[in-house]
């Protein structure tokens, strides 16, 4: 018999992943070119050529005992230093190797920091719409996820509600900008206002409230939009980064945490995060991939590729009469479902071989997420299907 | 403030890892050649050349979108099928892709299966001496680790005590053979007797008791010793394998679980293990490394290299008068401490620049573990230090 907790988790398993699995079955049945799979944030842009070069160079030149061996649980010292310097150069910060913990992707990083911080019953706030996996990550450590409801006007966080929901048990707030699923970038004003609220509440409760920034989409920003670097606005900010999207390496599971020296109990948090990396069974981030990404810290994500998808998808859908938020970043378009129960719409889309994810997976029912990290022809070829849906639902 | 649970974990953090970190500091201070670091199971044998060839071939020829992309949480279908077929060929079993879950090393695999199975308060039995990380892995899911005390005669499991400690709350028994830290291989008689006890107790309690076999050292067996494949002896056996030691890839975090169709609730366990892989933040085993190991399933571990270390270390220490168990497998030698408190002996060894791990880290005080997966010259050059210890402690 499997664990009781797992029974519910398997049953309510990720709608996104279920769709991804279904997409593979449909592709086998109808031909991959006849299925428009917008379900998963799995980049269709190949990794930059530097990644391939770095992998081959490391395999050919590095001592295999070093390249494939154990290092400190937090990662290779030289890799961590290179990451710190790269952040410092980009954001005018002052990190060093000790502030960086290499992680098994952002998912690994979030689990490490939550394991590090949470006592059972501690509250973690997420701002809807949010990546549904946060539910599981917080539950892994018996924390309580508290949801700030979506502001469907702008999809900037509802700060009044955030303030109301902060309590003496709030250990952390998770933010994700550019946002999955909306593509919205939290503005500098938002971040400044949020930091002020957090500081006020810390003072009121005599607690530390960590602001955990989940930022796999940092580099994917359009029209020159700026994504504020949170450690510059709030002392207790912790960054969870992933190379999954920027370097198109989601399967490799490589990312890092940044734990600034200014954060409360910084040394304890850093030390515990290394221990948590080991105890959770990650042991360390994959070694060859650590060395490879350290050589690709200046590689560019193919933003123009996603931008073309964004424009063509957004304009196409708008023209048909769908109500969409124009994404400022990431590679997701959040569209209002033309029927209140967006699951009905997703099922109808499936009949057009279009796979999209219900907004309820992101605590925002009534919307659907369209992941446009696909081939450009998928966008183009899906248009007749969306057109048929428009005719069916918008009349 | 970090979590209360983490405070204790950081404080009592792995003595092995603490020693490894200390070894790096000592190496910087005294020169690597003057420090004899026997602390960690970090192979000094390079990965077989096939690994390098496979990495380069995959990087050069495979579509990067496939090579570095998301796949099912359980791993690439073709990799899982190749692993299943390789096991079938070696052990005359009948597994297919569906029985295999690719994992982030054996540590990842153990966490996945424990997350899958354990309700809070469920008991998991470990047989001392055992790898101390099992404490953390079981505690991650609020299980209760129950320890069978060591049989210091043969270091085969104490089966009488095992039988006594099995209760209606026992969800699993973890075994590890070839054993870390003793190097002992559990004999076929032991396994058969253990399977009978487990079957009897399952019937008595009306429960399922899973036998989890943690086997990173499977291929490291000397003098032609056979390591029984547990699924052939017991229906509810689940295998946790790692390529860390056989292919010298500990930093890469690559392994797999085998969940046989005969195991109780097999389909639920398989499905939940896939979900657990995602939820625990692994998401999937590193993708390039999955593809690489699939091409190296017939590569040979360099057993003769370790065997020479084993012979020279064992014979050297015996000659000095130390009491040792001759390892049948793995790359650890378990030596009786010449003083009751083996930590005193480990501290004295450190003065000789010899780093070894107290047996209390393995729930077997009075012994020390010497990891001989080191350069052969480390063995040779450490002998004067061990000789000095012999003179100090054995007179």
PDB file of N, CA, C and O in Angstrom, chain A residues 37 80 120-121 142 146 160 168 213 225 241 249 257 269 279 294-295 311 341 348:
ATOM      1  N   UNK A  37       0.859  20.909 -28.908  1.00  0.00           N
ATOM      2  CA  UNK A  37       1.043  20.661 -27.480  1.00  0.00           C
ATOM      3  C   UNK A  37       1.614  21.901 -26.800  1.00  0.00           C
ATOM      4  O   UNK A  37       2.816  22.147 -26.838  1.00  0.00           O
ATOM      5  N   UNK A  80      30.690  27.932  -8.059  1.00  0.00           N
ATOM      6  CA  UNK A  80      29.921  28.859  -7.214  1.00  0.00           C
ATOM      7  C   UNK A  80      30.505  30.277  -7.301  1.00  0.00           C
ATOM      8  O   UNK A  80      29.769  31.254  -7.352  1.00  0.00           O
ATOM      9  N   UNK A 120       6.927  22.432  10.964  1.00  0.00           N
ATOM     10  CA  UNK A 120       5.560  22.024  10.629  1.00  0.00           C
ATOM     11  C   UNK A 120       4.565  23.104  11.039  1.00  0.00           C
ATOM     12  O   UNK A 120       4.673  23.668  12.133  1.00  0.00           O
ATOM     13  N   UNK A 121       3.623  23.408  10.158  1.00  0.00           N
ATOM     14  CA  UNK A 121       2.616  24.418  10.455  1.00  0.00           C
ATOM     15  C   UNK A 121       3.006  25.827  10.046  1.00  0.00           C
ATOM     16  O   UNK A 121       2.159  26.720  10.030  1.00  0.00           O
ATOM     17  N   UNK A 142       5.487  19.829   5.608  1.00  0.00           N
ATOM     18  CA  UNK A 142       4.357  20.053   6.497  1.00  0.00           C
ATOM     19  C   UNK A 142       4.095  21.524   6.763  1.00  0.00           C
ATOM     20  O   UNK A 142       3.575  21.895   7.824  1.00  0.00           O
ATOM     21  N   UNK A 146      -0.534  29.409   1.983  1.00  0.00           N
ATOM     22  CA  UNK A 146      -1.599  30.409   2.088  1.00  0.00           C
ATOM     23  C   UNK A 146      -1.621  31.174   0.755  1.00  0.00           C
ATOM     24  O   UNK A 146      -0.571  31.634   0.297  1.00  0.00           O
ATOM     25  N   UNK A 160      -2.779  44.406  -0.888  1.00  0.00           N
ATOM     26  CA  UNK A 160      -3.651  44.592   0.280  1.00  0.00           C
ATOM     27  C   UNK A 160      -3.945  43.226   0.898  1.00  0.00           C
ATOM     28  O   UNK A 160      -3.830  43.034   2.119  1.00  0.00           O
ATOM     29  N   UNK A 168       2.119  35.946  12.186  1.00  0.00           N
ATOM     30  CA  UNK A 168       3.323  35.606  12.952  1.00  0.00           C
ATOM     31  C   UNK A 168       3.873  34.240  12.550  1.00  0.00           C
ATOM     32  O   UNK A 168       5.021  33.903  12.853  1.00  0.00           O
ATOM     33  N   UNK A 213      12.395  34.145  -4.266  1.00  0.00           N
ATOM     34  CA  UNK A 213      12.133  34.507  -5.657  1.00  0.00           C
ATOM     35  C   UNK A 213      12.474  33.315  -6.565  1.00  0.00           C
ATOM     36  O   UNK A 213      13.628  32.951  -6.714  1.00  0.00           O
ATOM     37  N   UNK A 225      12.061  44.949 -21.233  1.00  0.00           N
ATOM     38  CA  UNK A 225      11.547  45.063 -19.853  1.00  0.00           C
ATOM     39  C   UNK A 225      12.623  44.662 -18.831  1.00  0.00           C
ATOM     40  O   UNK A 225      13.414  43.767 -19.078  1.00  0.00           O
ATOM     41  N   UNK A 241      17.246  30.041  -8.747  1.00  0.00           N
ATOM     42  CA  UNK A 241      17.432  30.204 -10.189  1.00  0.00           C
ATOM     43  C   UNK A 241      17.551  28.838 -10.860  1.00  0.00           C
ATOM     44  O   UNK A 241      17.965  27.852 -10.231  1.00  0.00           O
ATOM     45  N   UNK A 249      17.782  23.720 -20.756  1.00  0.00           N
ATOM     46  CA  UNK A 249      18.342  22.513 -20.139  1.00  0.00           C
ATOM     47  C   UNK A 249      17.403  21.927 -19.077  1.00  0.00           C
ATOM     48  O   UNK A 249      17.877  21.477 -18.033  1.00  0.00           O
ATOM     49  N   UNK A 257      20.745  28.410  -5.664  1.00  0.00           N
ATOM     50  CA  UNK A 257      20.163  29.337  -4.697  1.00  0.00           C
ATOM     51  C   UNK A 257      21.164  30.440  -4.426  1.00  0.00           C
ATOM     52  O   UNK A 257      22.372  30.184  -4.389  1.00  0.00           O
ATOM     53  N   UNK A 269      21.534  29.610   7.630  1.00  0.00           N
ATOM     54  CA  UNK A 269      20.711  29.229   6.472  1.00  0.00           C
ATOM     55  C   UNK A 269      21.605  28.588   5.406  1.00  0.00           C
ATOM     56  O   UNK A 269      21.266  27.548   4.827  1.00  0.00           O
ATOM     57  N   UNK A 279      20.664  15.714   2.616  1.00  0.00           N
ATOM     58  CA  UNK A 279      19.645  14.920   3.286  1.00  0.00           C
ATOM     59  C   UNK A 279      18.450  14.609   2.394  1.00  0.00           C
ATOM     60  O   UNK A 279      17.851  13.539   2.495  1.00  0.00           O
ATOM     61  N   UNK A 294      28.881  26.796 -15.817  1.00  0.00           N
ATOM     62  CA  UNK A 294      29.827  27.826 -15.374  1.00  0.00           C
ATOM     63  C   UNK A 294      30.531  28.459 -16.570  1.00  0.00           C
ATOM     64  O   UNK A 294      30.977  29.610 -16.507  1.00  0.00           O
ATOM     65  N   UNK A 295      30.643  27.703 -17.666  1.00  0.00           N
ATOM     66  CA  UNK A 295      31.274  28.240 -18.880  1.00  0.00           C
ATOM     67  C   UNK A 295      30.270  28.967 -19.779  1.00  0.00           C
ATOM     68  O   UNK A 295      30.656  29.476 -20.827  1.00  0.00           O
ATOM     69  N   UNK A 311       4.233  37.184 -30.229  1.00  0.00           N
ATOM     70  CA  UNK A 311       3.488  38.145 -31.052  1.00  0.00           C
ATOM     71  C   UNK A 311       2.442  37.430 -31.905  1.00  0.00           C
ATOM     72  O   UNK A 311       1.273  37.843 -31.954  1.00  0.00           O
ATOM     73  N   UNK A 341     -16.239  27.620 -16.735  1.00  0.00           N
ATOM     74  CA  UNK A 341     -15.469  26.418 -16.395  1.00  0.00           C
ATOM     75  C   UNK A 341     -14.443  26.168 -17.492  1.00  0.00           C
ATOM     76  O   UNK A 341     -14.738  25.580 -18.526  1.00  0.00           O
ATOM     77  N   UNK A 348     -12.589  20.897 -25.068  1.00  0.00           N
ATOM     78  CA  UNK A 348     -12.952  21.228 -26.453  1.00  0.00           C
ATOM     79  C   UNK A 348     -11.690  21.454 -27.292  1.00  0.00           C
ATOM     80  O   UNK A 348     -11.606  21.026 -28.447  1.00  0.00           O
TER      81      UNK A 348
END
